[in-house]
Each structure stands twice: as C-alpha cells, then as structure tokens.
C-alpha cells in the first residue's frame, strides 16, 4: 500500500518542532533525576546503550565494559532494557553489595527465569525461604556429602563416559552437558543412565538452556515455549518420583530427593519440585561449561596440558587402576589451578541486583529501583588484580597472593558470594577435576575446526567445540604409555541447528553457515510483496513455474562441468555458486571452508568461485608440482585490482623471461651476503630504537609494526631515514599495500581501490624523483637497493624499476609485520613458549654485552626459528592462485584450460597427516627431526618454484631481531581481546592493542 501526500513549509517546520519537543521530553523523562549517580552515559532516548550491550555475546561482557571503565572508572552508570543501571567492576564494591543481599539490595532476574524455574526456584525467592533453602542446599552438597555420596558416582560415570568417547568423533560441549545432566539425574532422583534418562536429559537441556536469555513469548516454536513445555514434563516426573517414595517409604534410596523427603521439617511439594529443578540447572550449567573451556585452554597451551598430565599420571600410577580417593582429589594441586584459571576467564559474567532504597556508596547515591550489574568478568580481567589478565596462565595461582585465596575473596568470585553463594561450588570443582583426570590420562585430542566462544549471557561454543583425531594412531608419551586419541565432530541433530542449518549442511557438505560471532546465519527470501500472485490464473502460475525451471536447467547446463574427469566436488547453485560459503567461512579462516570439503571429496576438489570453475588443492605434493611447473603448465593468476595497483611490471603481473629476470635480481639483492652486509645493522638499529620507544605506553601493535617495517623498507629501498617525511611516505605505502588487497576495482573517490591508486601515483612520483636525483649525482655513493639497481650493467627501464621497488615495499611490509604481530599473539597465549624464548635471548644479550647483534647471534636463535616457523605455519599466506593455459592431466584427473587452481597452503599447513595437533601453536614441534623443513612440500609459507618469495630470508631476520629486543626489554599484556580475521590476509581488526612495561630482570 502506498501513501501520497504533500506538506507545506509551515507544516514541515511544525512537525520538526513537535519531534524536537518529543525528543526533549523523552530525554527529560528518562534522564538522571538523581544528582549524584556514578559517572557514565545514558545513550540516545529509547535506544539507550542496548545496541552496544547486545554486541557483548560476540566478545564477552568485558568488551562492553572496557572502554567505559577507561572513561568513567570501575563504577559507572548506563541505561539498559528500559532502566537506569549502575555497572560495577570494582571488587570491593561488588563484595559489599553481595554481603548486603536482603538488606540494601535484592537479587534481580528476568521474568523468563521466574516462569521457567518456578515461583519457589532459588532464583525467584527472597528472605527467610531463600535462606532456608540455601542452607539445605549447602548441607546437601557439603564436603561430607561429597565424600560419602558423590565421589564414587562422579568417578564411575565420568570414567565410563570418557572411555566410551575414545576413538569417536563428538561435540564435546554437548556430550559434557548430557553427561553432567545424567550425573545430576542420578544424584537427584536415583535414576541410572538409560534411554529414559537420555530423554530426561534432553528435557533438562531444553529447560536449562532454552530458559536463559530468552524473551517471555509463550508461542509454539520459541525458546521460552520450549522451556515451559520441558518444565511441565519435568515437574510431572519429579512429582511422580515423590509419590513413589511416599508409597514405598520402607525403601531407602541415597538420592537428594529422598533426603529432602526424610527431613524433619519437610518442605512443601511444590517447593521441593522447584528446588530439584534449580539444582539440576546449577549442577549442569557450571560444571559442563568449565570442563569444555578447560579443554579449550589446554588444547591451546601444550605446556599446561603436559604439566596436568604429569600430575594426573602420578596419581593414576599410585592407585594402580583403582578409583581416585578423596585424598587423591585433594592432591590435584595443578588441576585446581587449571580449574581456577578457567573459572576466572570463563565463569559467570555478571550478577544482577536491585537497590531496595536510595543507597549511599563510594561517594555516590544509587537511587531506589536502580539495577546494579556486578561485573564479575570485569573484576576477573582487571589488570590491577591479575598480571596479563587476558592470558590463560594456571601457574599464576602458585603466587603467594593467589595460592591460598578463598573463593569468597573480593577479586575471585566465580560462584558469586554473600547469601546466594553457589551451594554447588565444591561439587562443580570435584566434577571438573575428576573429568580432567580421566581425560588426560586416557586420551589425546585435537580440534576439528576453530570454534568461537559466545561469551554472553553465558559462555558457550557455537559449534559445540568439535575435536578430531585418528583412533588408531595413539601418541607415544615420555612415559612410554600409548594413549588413544579422542575424535570429536559435528552433530546435525543438535537442537541448536534449525531445519535451514541442516539443509544448508546437506547442500554444502559441512556446517559452514551458522549463527556465530564471525558469520551471521544467512537466510534468503524472495519478496513478493509487490506482486499479487493470487490474481494469476492457474495456467499462468504453471507457466511461470515451468519457465523458472527451464531457466534453472539452462543455467546449470551453461555453467556446469562439461569436463568428464574433473576432481570431485560441487558447483553450488547457479549464479550464487559457493561464493557465499567461501566468504563466510574464510572471514574466520580459509581452513573452515576447506575442511568439510576435504573430508567429503579429498584433498583435491572442484568448486565454482568468482564466476569460474576452480580446483582447490590441499595436497602438498600436487601443490609442489604445480609451483614447479610455473610458466610451463600453469601461470600465476591475480585479481585485476592487483595488476592496476602494483603496475604492469609488478612481480605479480609479469610472466616469462622478464619475471625470471626480475626474480633473479631480487634474489641477488636480498640474498644472505647482502643481508649480512647491508641489512643486519640497519634492522638491528631501527628495531632496537623503536621497541624501546614503545615501553611504558599503550600501542596498537599491528599498526606500529606495519609502520616500523615500512620505514625500515624505505631506508633499505630509497635510503630515507626515519623522519616525519618518512612517516608520511610510509602512510602512502600503507594505503598502497593494504588498500589494494582484496578490493573491488571500482575507480570512485572514497573506495579502497581509488585510495590505493592515488597512493600509487604519489609513490611513483617519489621513486621517479629519487631516480632523477641519483642520475644527477652519480658521484654520491648510496647503499640502498635503488642505487644498486641503477648501477647494474644491464640496467632495467625506469618504469620496471618503479614497479619493482613498489612490489618489494609491499612484500617486505606484508609478511614481516604480520608474522611479528601473530608471533606476539601466540607467545602471549603460551607463557611456556615465551619463557623459553626469553631464556634463549637473555643468553644472547649477555653475550652481546649491550652491543649490536651479529650474524652469528642471529644464526644461534634456534628456538626463535621454531617460533617463527610455527607462526608462519599457522598464520602465513592462506593460498596461491594459478591458472591452467591448456588442458592438464594430473593425478588421474583432467584440469580444463582456463580453470583457476587455488593452492591451499593453509590446508597443507593444518593437515593432521603432516602435523600432530595442527591447530595448536606448538613451536617445540620444529625440534623434531621428522618434521617438514622449509623446502619441503608440506611447509611452503613463502610459496615455491620460480615465484618463491625472494624476501623470505629478510622476513625471518626482521622477525627474529624484533622478538629478541621485545622479549629482552619488555613484558606486555593485551588491553582487550582482538579476534583475528584470517582471510584474504591474516590481520587483527582492532590492531592488537597491548600495553608494554619495562622488563624487571
């Protein structure tokens, strides 16, 4: 329906004024009537800060907190969900609020919680009844009860379940939830694991997971409706159990329900039912979450995993096959540290309270009715409380300040505090410890694919944390024992997957398009709102359908695979093809696109991308063969934007004799002798100076490294010393190199492509000016690369030299800076690797005695080379593109003329047949004699064949020298989490912000 009307100027003015008055009224009505609130901002009327807060699931509540804490302090005011809200990340204030539960403050939960968990649920009740039920829970779940009733059951079920997983592929998060729920069903209702229990476990899962963070919309299909239906079934089940026990009071059963019924002052039935359901929720919610996040952290920290294994192997050896005793559990010191560190990083994000009256606190007044969010996540990641708070470091708990810190201390409250301290805290720690014991003593595992955690409202993994391995290739450990490998994978029947997800997975052979932090669920709809199809006769409708079908078949025929012997694969839907899947998966990691297709079709498969049939290979030997036949059977292929930005003589655009000649020149200019003679001193001097300038400040490391390497390249290419002029030129180089990658060739002001072309114009003019100056003053000897190019006997034309210099600037900036920042990221996440790197460089620094590093010092950096290789393996170039000029037989297939060939370096570098636990950063793997070396087909971070990167040795030199001065001069911590984008080139969207401190020797 369309409306047509006209307004006079006076009417428009009146409407504008009325809108302004309405806006002011909204601001006034919802403004800060309290005169002394904590500082903060309310946001725009109606919208407030809800949109910013809603982004918390992607990064965690801490992502919302951090900029506001920096601006306003640890206690600040905002406006969320229609209410003024005070948020506190102040440990002592939070402790005070929790201790005044029921006096100055009361617990506050969403309406959905109260309806799902019942009016007598522990989340809904207050006053005497809450205190009484909390005391009952503390008594039922105390240490004596854990020893007498829980330990044996926990041990037996976890041992059985872990043994069942060995050799299988599972979604770890889902399996753990089911296991803990079955464990709780046994403890609550004395029902042994069975098919009936699995049905109950599913109902418990719907009840607990569907009832959190959902809108209270009582409509079939909604999460809230599903939670209420699960509640109905569970309430009926618990009431049935109560009735059976009352009818057979002579039968003694050890479960919690029986103990509740036998109490002298027995609770009413409806209170018992809600109490049981609350315990099921609490028991399932924390334990399974901590288990899966502990496995995640251990997977990424081999040194912590090894330490945990050693502790638990010793315990297993001592009991000689028997069950762990309470004394064994209490002796798991490092296990406790792992659990505490996981709780700190991935425990509850926040608690919500409401002020019962105007409350004076910390020189502020919190008005009656104000919501108060106690940001536990903010306290647990506060650098005033913990060193490098964003890093997983279980060893921190051996510090005297933390080692004996009780759970009720202000800075560590994973189970809340005060009158609502979680009664199942000790049970959760027991379950997690026993689980880790049996996992690490019986299994090894590896991730199937990266799985980003959603941090809010409760931490969980979007894809269920899938792990993978080979059941019949157990790893040999130092003890000589052979430990089977745990395999984990996807489950399309998981209730979190909608029908659309399953259909997409069946079509794509993978679960690549899901609701996740990196890719929103894609849904396509044909809008017919402008067409009334009901007015068409049946014949016309039939003709329309047939016409659409003919068009579809024609598109399939025209763009289908007429070649009879292509590698297996799929072309995708006409026009759309696999471009959407490729884009969505690759924004996280190109490997996410590869993995499901490799599993289905093999390491060489066919797809259709960017309007062309494409063969993708993650086969190391095939890739090596293609690279070696550059210029014979294949040729390099780059997007049009590359050719225009880097010039027609750029190394990315040229072929044949000119490419081989320029490549030879580059190899000669950047060879080992030239590095020793011309580069080492400059690299050492600039990096040492720059790192020392950073100490004591907060920087965007990625941006600073790019600028540093660009200035270094300017010195080496054009002999321009660091200065304001140099930084201006470096910024043009940055626009030239970063804006020209992965952009559409749209020559319109404001686009990245246009910006890259303008930067190219300025740089071309600058290089030509430098050439003219050197030709005018031939008597002046300069040591830069440009001067050496001009002095060559067979001098290249100016336009070739210009494009060559620009290419070297791009290549020199692109790889070195990327490897530097990702190496720092990995070292930040792996304290053991950082410690060993420091030890190596401290010894070198001592030998250098304050002087510059020599070539011999550089060559002695053995562990540094391991770190560099591992970073290149995980975060090097994702792919290379080639094209077949003619039909090419290969590996029993025929690759037709004109086919694009993507050599998936990322797929080779993360191939579990080549590398053990390939998704884990483990520099020690490079100490193995059997591992691929730099020229091996399975390790090609710098490409290969006639286009092998000529600057590979320079890049490794720069990264090694940078790491030397960084680790010997600084310690650092991440300012905030920054999720890497891996494609088309790995980078950090926020620039990887860190704060550097002078190192205390």
PDB file of N, CA, C and O in Angstrom, residues 819-883:
ATOM      1  N   UNK A 819      53.804 -11.603  10.574  1.00  0.00           N
ATOM      2  CA  UNK A 819      54.390 -12.666  11.384  1.00  0.00           C
ATOM      3  C   UNK A 819      54.776 -12.134  12.755  1.00  0.00           C
ATOM      4  O   UNK A 819      54.615 -12.811  13.775  1.00  0.00           O
ATOM      5  N   UNK A 820      55.266 -10.902  12.818  1.00  0.00           N
ATOM      6  CA  UNK A 820      55.622 -10.307  14.111  1.00  0.00           C
ATOM      7  C   UNK A 820      54.422 -10.242  15.046  1.00  0.00           C
ATOM      8  O   UNK A 820      54.480 -10.680  16.202  1.00  0.00           O
ATOM      9  N   UNK A 821      53.298  -9.692  14.560  1.00  0.00           N
ATOM     10  CA  UNK A 821      52.145  -9.499  15.457  1.00  0.00           C
ATOM     11  C   UNK A 821      51.516 -10.831  15.843  1.00  0.00           C
ATOM     12  O   UNK A 821      51.106 -11.032  16.993  1.00  0.00           O
ATOM     13  N   UNK A 822      51.472 -11.795  14.921  1.00  0.00           N
ATOM     14  CA  UNK A 822      50.903 -13.092  15.285  1.00  0.00           C
ATOM     15  C   UNK A 822      51.836 -13.873  16.204  1.00  0.00           C
ATOM     16  O   UNK A 822      51.373 -14.629  17.063  1.00  0.00           O
ATOM     17  N   UNK A 823      53.138 -13.696  16.058  1.00  0.00           N
ATOM     18  CA  UNK A 823      54.061 -14.336  16.990  1.00  0.00           C
ATOM     19  C   UNK A 823      53.840 -13.806  18.402  1.00  0.00           C
ATOM     20  O   UNK A 823      53.813 -14.573  19.372  1.00  0.00           O
ATOM     21  N   UNK A 824      53.643 -12.494  18.532  1.00  0.00           N
ATOM     22  CA  UNK A 824      53.370 -11.907  19.849  1.00  0.00           C
ATOM     23  C   UNK A 824      52.054 -12.431  20.400  1.00  0.00           C
ATOM     24  O   UNK A 824      51.941 -12.756  21.594  1.00  0.00           O
ATOM     25  N   UNK A 825      51.054 -12.571  19.541  1.00  0.00           N
ATOM     26  CA  UNK A 825      49.764 -13.108  19.972  1.00  0.00           C
ATOM     27  C   UNK A 825      49.929 -14.516  20.536  1.00  0.00           C
ATOM     28  O   UNK A 825      49.429 -14.840  21.617  1.00  0.00           O
ATOM     29  N   UNK A 826      50.633 -15.366  19.803  1.00  0.00           N
ATOM     30  CA  UNK A 826      50.814 -16.751  20.253  1.00  0.00           C
ATOM     31  C   UNK A 826      51.650 -16.820  21.528  1.00  0.00           C
ATOM     32  O   UNK A 826      51.355 -17.613  22.426  1.00  0.00           O
ATOM     33  N   UNK A 827      52.683 -16.014  21.619  1.00  0.00           N
ATOM     34  CA  UNK A 827      53.521 -16.023  22.821  1.00  0.00           C
ATOM     35  C   UNK A 827      52.740 -15.501  24.032  1.00  0.00           C
ATOM     36  O   UNK A 827      52.929 -15.992  25.150  1.00  0.00           O
ATOM     37  N   UNK A 828      51.867 -14.534  23.802  1.00  0.00           N
ATOM     38  CA  UNK A 828      51.024 -14.023  24.889  1.00  0.00           C
ATOM     39  C   UNK A 828      50.130 -15.117  25.432  1.00  0.00           C
ATOM     40  O   UNK A 828      49.888 -15.205  26.641  1.00  0.00           O
ATOM     41  N   UNK A 829      49.638 -15.967  24.531  1.00  0.00           N
ATOM     42  CA  UNK A 829      48.740 -17.048  24.928  1.00  0.00           C
ATOM     43  C   UNK A 829      49.472 -18.280  25.420  1.00  0.00           C
ATOM     44  O   UNK A 829      48.837 -19.223  25.888  1.00  0.00           O
ATOM     45  N   UNK A 830      50.807 -18.315  25.300  1.00  0.00           N
ATOM     46  CA  UNK A 830      51.575 -19.506  25.663  1.00  0.00           C
ATOM     47  C   UNK A 830      52.780 -19.099  26.515  1.00  0.00           C
ATOM     48  O   UNK A 830      53.878 -18.921  26.004  1.00  0.00           O
ATOM     49  N   UNK A 831      52.575 -18.941  27.827  1.00  0.00           N
ATOM     50  CA  UNK A 831      53.659 -18.466  28.701  1.00  0.00           C
ATOM     51  C   UNK A 831      54.905 -19.354  28.670  1.00  0.00           C
ATOM     52  O   UNK A 831      56.020 -18.847  28.810  1.00  0.00           O
ATOM     53  N   UNK A 832      54.741 -20.669  28.484  1.00  0.00           N
ATOM     54  CA  UNK A 832      55.903 -21.556  28.482  1.00  0.00           C
ATOM     55  C   UNK A 832      56.803 -21.279  27.282  1.00  0.00           C
ATOM     56  O   UNK A 832      58.035 -21.269  27.394  1.00  0.00           O
ATOM     57  N   UNK A 833      56.202 -21.049  26.114  1.00  0.00           N
ATOM     58  CA  UNK A 833      56.991 -20.730  24.928  1.00  0.00           C
ATOM     59  C   UNK A 833      57.683 -19.379  25.101  1.00  0.00           C
ATOM     60  O   UNK A 833      58.855 -19.214  24.729  1.00  0.00           O
ATOM     61  N   UNK A 834      56.967 -18.413  25.689  1.00  0.00           N
ATOM     62  CA  UNK A 834      57.564 -17.103  25.930  1.00  0.00           C
ATOM     63  C   UNK A 834      58.750 -17.215  26.875  1.00  0.00           C
ATOM     64  O   UNK A 834      59.791 -16.586  26.658  1.00  0.00           O
ATOM     65  N   UNK A 835      58.618 -18.027  27.906  1.00  0.00           N
ATOM     66  CA  UNK A 835      59.701 -18.187  28.868  1.00  0.00           C
ATOM     67  C   UNK A 835      60.937 -18.784  28.202  1.00  0.00           C
ATOM     68  O   UNK A 835      62.067 -18.317  28.426  1.00  0.00           O
ATOM     69  N   UNK A 836      60.748 -19.829  27.379  1.00  0.00           N
ATOM     70  CA  UNK A 836      61.913 -20.438  26.720  1.00  0.00           C
ATOM     71  C   UNK A 836      62.550 -19.474  25.732  1.00  0.00           C
ATOM     72  O   UNK A 836      63.773 -19.425  25.603  1.00  0.00           O
ATOM     73  N   UNK A 837      61.715 -18.692  25.038  1.00  0.00           N
ATOM     74  CA  UNK A 837      62.267 -17.705  24.107  1.00  0.00           C
ATOM     75  C   UNK A 837      63.082 -16.664  24.865  1.00  0.00           C
ATOM     76  O   UNK A 837      64.171 -16.271  24.418  1.00  0.00           O
ATOM     77  N   UNK A 838      62.576 -16.237  26.018  1.00  0.00           N
ATOM     78  CA  UNK A 838      63.311 -15.250  26.822  1.00  0.00           C
ATOM     79  C   UNK A 838      64.664 -15.800  27.257  1.00  0.00           C
ATOM     80  O   UNK A 838      65.681 -15.094  27.242  1.00  0.00           O
ATOM     81  N   UNK A 839      64.673 -17.044  27.692  1.00  0.00           N
ATOM     82  CA  UNK A 839      65.917 -17.645  28.157  1.00  0.00           C
ATOM     83  C   UNK A 839      66.951 -17.669  27.032  1.00  0.00           C
ATOM     84  O   UNK A 839      68.134 -17.372  27.254  1.00  0.00           O
ATOM     85  N   UNK A 840      66.519 -18.013  25.816  1.00  0.00           N
ATOM     86  CA  UNK A 840      67.447 -18.043  24.682  1.00  0.00           C
ATOM     87  C   UNK A 840      68.011 -16.656  24.418  1.00  0.00           C
ATOM     88  O   UNK A 840      69.226 -16.484  24.230  1.00  0.00           O
ATOM     89  N   UNK A 841      67.137 -15.646  24.441  1.00  0.00           N
ATOM     90  CA  UNK A 841      67.596 -14.297  24.083  1.00  0.00           C
ATOM     91  C   UNK A 841      68.330 -13.607  25.230  1.00  0.00           C
ATOM     92  O   UNK A 841      69.190 -12.750  24.976  1.00  0.00           O
ATOM     93  N   UNK A 842      68.021 -13.952  26.454  1.00  0.00           N
ATOM     94  CA  UNK A 842      68.810 -13.416  27.566  1.00  0.00           C
ATOM     95  C   UNK A 842      70.259 -13.863  27.446  1.00  0.00           C
ATOM     96  O   UNK A 842      71.199 -13.088  27.700  1.00  0.00           O
ATOM     97  N   UNK A 843      70.464 -15.114  27.052  1.00  0.00           N
ATOM     98  CA  UNK A 843      71.826 -15.631  26.874  1.00  0.00           C
ATOM     99  C   UNK A 843      72.533 -14.902  25.741  1.00  0.00           C
ATOM    100  O   UNK A 843      73.717 -14.552  25.847  1.00  0.00           O
ATOM    101  N   UNK A 844      71.797 -14.639  24.641  1.00  0.00           N
ATOM    102  CA  UNK A 844      72.394 -13.928  23.503  1.00  0.00           C
ATOM    103  C   UNK A 844      72.711 -12.485  23.885  1.00  0.00           C
ATOM    104  O   UNK A 844      73.777 -11.955  23.552  1.00  0.00           O
ATOM    105  N   UNK A 845      71.781 -11.833  24.606  1.00  0.00           N
ATOM    106  CA  UNK A 845      72.006 -10.445  25.030  1.00  0.00           C
ATOM    107  C   UNK A 845      73.221 -10.350  25.950  1.00  0.00           C
ATOM    108  O   UNK A 845      73.994  -9.393  25.887  1.00  0.00           O
ATOM    109  N   UNK A 846      73.370 -11.347  26.811  1.00  0.00           N
ATOM    110  CA  UNK A 846      74.526 -11.357  27.706  1.00  0.00           C
ATOM    111  C   UNK A 846      75.818 -11.476  26.918  1.00  0.00           C
ATOM    112  O   UNK A 846      76.818 -10.811  27.217  1.00  0.00           O
ATOM    113  N   UNK A 847      75.797 -12.302  25.854  1.00  0.00           N
ATOM    114  CA  UNK A 847      76.993 -12.461  25.019  1.00  0.00           C
ATOM    115  C   UNK A 847      77.275 -11.180  24.229  1.00  0.00           C
ATOM    116  O   UNK A 847      78.429 -10.793  24.045  1.00  0.00           O
ATOM    117  N   UNK A 848      76.200 -10.510  23.767  1.00  0.00           N
ATOM    118  CA  UNK A 848      76.385  -9.270  23.008  1.00  0.00           C
ATOM    119  C   UNK A 848      76.867  -8.142  23.907  1.00  0.00           C
ATOM    120  O   UNK A 848      77.461  -7.169  23.430  1.00  0.00           O
ATOM    121  N   UNK A 849      76.574  -8.238  25.204  1.00  0.00           N
ATOM    122  CA  UNK A 849      77.050  -7.278  26.205  1.00  0.00           C
ATOM    123  C   UNK A 849      76.679  -5.841  25.838  1.00  0.00           C
ATOM    124  O   UNK A 849      77.496  -4.927  25.902  1.00  0.00           O
ATOM    125  N   UNK A 850      75.417  -5.656  25.437  1.00  0.00           N
ATOM    126  CA  UNK A 850      74.934  -4.311  25.141  1.00  0.00           C
ATOM    127  C   UNK A 850      75.197  -3.843  23.735  1.00  0.00           C
ATOM    128  O   UNK A 850      74.687  -2.805  23.319  1.00  0.00           O
ATOM    129  N   UNK A 851      75.993  -4.590  22.982  1.00  0.00           N
ATOM    130  CA  UNK A 851      76.281  -4.197  21.613  1.00  0.00           C
ATOM    131  C   UNK A 851      75.244  -4.720  20.643  1.00  0.00           C
ATOM    132  O   UNK A 851      74.262  -5.346  21.018  1.00  0.00           O
ATOM    133  N   UNK A 852      75.482  -4.437  19.369  1.00  0.00           N
ATOM    134  CA  UNK A 852      74.562  -4.902  18.353  1.00  0.00           C
ATOM    135  C   UNK A 852      74.678  -6.407  18.155  1.00  0.00           C
ATOM    136  O   UNK A 852      75.716  -7.013  18.420  1.00  0.00           O
ATOM    137  N   UNK A 853      73.628  -6.960  17.630  1.00  0.00           N
ATOM    138  CA  UNK A 853      73.623  -8.382  17.330  1.00  0.00           C
ATOM    139  C   UNK A 853      74.447  -8.649  16.074  1.00  0.00           C
ATOM    140  O   UNK A 853      74.413  -7.878  15.113  1.00  0.00           O
ATOM    141  N   UNK A 854      75.157  -9.750  16.098  1.00  0.00           N
ATOM    142  CA  UNK A 854      75.949 -10.158  14.935  1.00  0.00           C
ATOM    143  C   UNK A 854      75.198 -11.236  14.158  1.00  0.00           C
ATOM    144  O   UNK A 854      74.173 -11.766  14.612  1.00  0.00           O
ATOM    145  N   UNK A 855      75.718 -11.559  12.988  1.00  0.00           N
ATOM    146  CA  UNK A 855      75.110 -12.626  12.186  1.00  0.00           C
ATOM    147  C   UNK A 855      75.177 -13.957  12.939  1.00  0.00           C
ATOM    148  O   UNK A 855      74.257 -14.768  12.859  1.00  0.00           O
ATOM    149  N   UNK A 856      76.261 -14.147  13.692  1.00  0.00           N
ATOM    150  CA  UNK A 856      76.393 -15.390  14.459  1.00  0.00           C
ATOM    151  C   UNK A 856      75.333 -15.457  15.556  1.00  0.00           C
ATOM    152  O   UNK A 856      74.788 -16.521  15.842  1.00  0.00           O
ATOM    153  N   UNK A 857      75.039 -14.316  16.173  1.00  0.00           N
ATOM    154  CA  UNK A 857      73.951 -14.285  17.167  1.00  0.00           C
ATOM    155  C   UNK A 857      72.630 -14.692  16.521  1.00  0.00           C
ATOM    156  O   UNK A 857      71.868 -15.495  17.073  1.00  0.00           O
ATOM    157  N   UNK A 858      72.365 -14.111  15.347  1.00  0.00           N
ATOM    158  CA  UNK A 858      71.113 -14.428  14.654  1.00  0.00           C
ATOM    159  C   UNK A 858      71.018 -15.918  14.334  1.00  0.00           C
ATOM    160  O   UNK A 858      69.976 -16.545  14.561  1.00  0.00           O
ATOM    161  N   UNK A 859      72.091 -16.492  13.838  1.00  0.00           N
ATOM    162  CA  UNK A 859      72.054 -17.910  13.447  1.00  0.00           C
ATOM    163  C   UNK A 859      71.961 -18.829  14.660  1.00  0.00           C
ATOM    164  O   UNK A 859      71.603 -20.012  14.519  1.00  0.00           O
ATOM    165  N   UNK A 860      72.273 -18.312  15.849  1.00  0.00           N
ATOM    166  CA  UNK A 860      72.197 -19.150  17.053  1.00  0.00           C
ATOM    167  C   UNK A 860      70.793 -19.171  17.667  1.00  0.00           C
ATOM    168  O   UNK A 860      70.562 -19.860  18.665  1.00  0.00           O
ATOM    169  N   UNK A 861      69.852 -18.426  17.081  1.00  0.00           N
ATOM    170  CA  UNK A 861      68.493 -18.328  17.640  1.00  0.00           C
ATOM    171  C   UNK A 861      67.658 -19.537  17.225  1.00  0.00           C
ATOM    172  O   UNK A 861      66.731 -19.447  16.412  1.00  0.00           O
ATOM    173  N   UNK A 862      67.967 -20.689  17.793  1.00  0.00           N
ATOM    174  CA  UNK A 862      67.323 -21.944  17.372  1.00  0.00           C
ATOM    175  C   UNK A 862      65.839 -21.983  17.750  1.00  0.00           C
ATOM    176  O   UNK A 862      64.987 -22.312  16.927  1.00  0.00           O
ATOM    177  N   UNK A 863      65.519 -21.688  19.003  1.00  0.00           N
ATOM    178  CA  UNK A 863      64.114 -21.747  19.406  1.00  0.00           C
ATOM    179  C   UNK A 863      63.323 -20.605  18.760  1.00  0.00           C
ATOM    180  O   UNK A 863      62.144 -20.762  18.448  1.00  0.00           O
ATOM    181  N   UNK A 864      63.981 -19.469  18.531  1.00  0.00           N
ATOM    182  CA  UNK A 864      63.321 -18.366  17.828  1.00  0.00           C
ATOM    183  C   UNK A 864      62.868 -18.813  16.452  1.00  0.00           C
ATOM    184  O   UNK A 864      61.757 -18.489  16.013  1.00  0.00           O
ATOM    185  N   UNK A 865      63.741 -19.565  15.759  1.00  0.00           N
ATOM    186  CA  UNK A 865      63.362 -20.057  14.441  1.00  0.00           C
ATOM    187  C   UNK A 865      62.159 -20.988  14.519  1.00  0.00           C
ATOM    188  O   UNK A 865      61.299 -20.997  13.644  1.00  0.00           O
ATOM    189  N   UNK A 866      62.090 -21.760  15.614  1.00  0.00           N
ATOM    190  CA  UNK A 866      60.919 -22.636  15.813  1.00  0.00           C
ATOM    191  C   UNK A 866      59.644 -21.799  15.960  1.00  0.00           C
ATOM    192  O   UNK A 866      58.595 -22.143  15.404  1.00  0.00           O
ATOM    193  N   UNK A 867      59.731 -20.712  16.726  1.00  0.00           N
ATOM    194  CA  UNK A 867      58.574 -19.829  16.918  1.00  0.00           C
ATOM    195  C   UNK A 867      58.166 -19.191  15.591  1.00  0.00           C
ATOM    196  O   UNK A 867      56.980 -19.117  15.255  1.00  0.00           O
ATOM    197  N   UNK A 868      59.157 -18.723  14.822  1.00  0.00           N
ATOM    198  CA  UNK A 868      58.866 -18.091  13.527  1.00  0.00           C
ATOM    199  C   UNK A 868      58.221 -19.093  12.578  1.00  0.00           C
ATOM    200  O   UNK A 868      57.217 -18.800  11.914  1.00  0.00           O
ATOM    201  N   UNK A 869      58.789 -20.308  12.499  1.00  0.00           N
ATOM    202  CA  UNK A 869      58.221 -21.333  11.618  1.00  0.00           C
ATOM    203  C   UNK A 869      56.783 -21.669  12.004  1.00  0.00           C
ATOM    204  O   UNK A 869      55.912 -21.826  11.151  1.00  0.00           O
ATOM    205  N   UNK A 870      56.530 -21.799  13.321  1.00  0.00           N
ATOM    206  CA  UNK A 870      55.199 -22.176  13.763  1.00  0.00           C
ATOM    207  C   UNK A 870      54.200 -21.053  13.470  1.00  0.00           C
ATOM    208  O   UNK A 870      53.039 -21.320  13.108  1.00  0.00           O
ATOM    209  N   UNK A 871      54.631 -19.803  13.601  1.00  0.00           N
ATOM    210  CA  UNK A 871      53.749 -18.681  13.273  1.00  0.00           C
ATOM    211  C   UNK A 871      53.476 -18.635  11.776  1.00  0.00           C
ATOM    212  O   UNK A 871      52.340 -18.401  11.344  1.00  0.00           O
ATOM    213  N   UNK A 872      54.504 -18.864  10.980  1.00  0.00           N
ATOM    214  CA  UNK A 872      54.313 -18.917   9.529  1.00  0.00           C
ATOM    215  C   UNK A 872      53.372 -20.046   9.132  1.00  0.00           C
ATOM    216  O   UNK A 872      52.548 -19.908   8.230  1.00  0.00           O
ATOM    217  N   UNK A 873      53.472 -21.177   9.836  1.00  0.00           N
ATOM    218  CA  UNK A 873      52.604 -22.318   9.524  1.00  0.00           C
ATOM    219  C   UNK A 873      51.147 -21.980   9.804  1.00  0.00           C
ATOM    220  O   UNK A 873      50.254 -22.274   9.003  1.00  0.00           O
ATOM    221  N   UNK A 874      50.886 -21.358  10.954  1.00  0.00           N
ATOM    222  CA  UNK A 874      49.510 -21.074  11.354  1.00  0.00           C
ATOM    223  C   UNK A 874      48.945 -19.806  10.716  1.00  0.00           C
ATOM    224  O   UNK A 874      47.733 -19.727  10.473  1.00  0.00           O
ATOM    225  N   UNK A 875      49.797 -18.821  10.441  1.00  0.00           N
ATOM    226  CA  UNK A 875      49.297 -17.507  10.026  1.00  0.00           C
ATOM    227  C   UNK A 875      50.033 -16.950   8.816  1.00  0.00           C
ATOM    228  O   UNK A 875      50.101 -15.734   8.644  1.00  0.00           O
ATOM    229  N   UNK A 876      50.598 -17.825   8.018  1.00  0.00           N
ATOM    230  CA  UNK A 876      51.239 -17.375   6.789  1.00  0.00           C
ATOM    231  C   UNK A 876      50.209 -17.158   5.690  1.00  0.00           C
ATOM    232  O   UNK A 876      49.006 -17.062   5.943  1.00  0.00           O
ATOM    233  N   UNK A 877      50.684 -17.076   4.457  1.00  0.00           N
ATOM    234  CA  UNK A 877      49.772 -16.913   3.325  1.00  0.00           C
ATOM    235  C   UNK A 877      48.786 -18.072   3.284  1.00  0.00           C
ATOM    236  O   UNK A 877      49.157 -19.225   3.484  1.00  0.00           O
ATOM    237  N   UNK A 878      47.510 -17.774   3.039  1.00  0.00           N
ATOM    238  CA  UNK A 878      46.471 -18.807   3.021  1.00  0.00           C
ATOM    239  C   UNK A 878      46.464 -19.595   1.724  1.00  0.00           C
ATOM    240  O   UNK A 878      46.228 -20.804   1.724  1.00  0.00           O
ATOM    241  N   UNK A 879      46.741 -18.913   0.617  1.00  0.00           N
ATOM    242  CA  UNK A 879      46.600 -19.586  -0.671  1.00  0.00           C
ATOM    243  C   UNK A 879      47.426 -18.885  -1.736  1.00  0.00           C
ATOM    244  O   UNK A 879      47.853 -17.738  -1.579  1.00  0.00           O
ATOM    245  N   UNK A 880      47.660 -19.601  -2.833  1.00  0.00           N
ATOM    246  CA  UNK A 880      48.224 -19.055  -4.064  1.00  0.00           C
ATOM    247  C   UNK A 880      47.274 -19.453  -5.189  1.00  0.00           C
ATOM    248  O   UNK A 880      46.647 -20.510  -5.133  1.00  0.00           O
ATOM    249  N   UNK A 881      47.182 -18.611  -6.217  1.00  0.00           N
ATOM    250  CA  UNK A 881      46.263 -18.896  -7.320  1.00  0.00           C
ATOM    251  C   UNK A 881      47.050 -19.064  -8.613  1.00  0.00           C
ATOM    252  O   UNK A 881      47.925 -18.251  -8.940  1.00  0.00           O
ATOM    253  N   UNK A 882      46.756 -20.128  -9.334  1.00  0.00           N
ATOM    254  CA  UNK A 882      47.338 -20.386 -10.640  1.00  0.00           C
ATOM    255  C   UNK A 882      46.214 -20.660 -11.637  1.00  0.00           C
ATOM    256  O   UNK A 882      45.070 -20.890 -11.253  1.00  0.00           O
ATOM    257  N   UNK A 883      46.542 -20.639 -12.914  1.00  0.00           N
ATOM    258  CA  UNK A 883      45.559 -20.907 -13.962  1.00  0.00           C
ATOM    259  C   UNK A 883      46.166 -21.857 -14.971  1.00  0.00           C
ATOM    260  O   UNK A 883      47.376 -21.783 -15.259  1.00  0.00           O
TER     261      UNK A 883
END
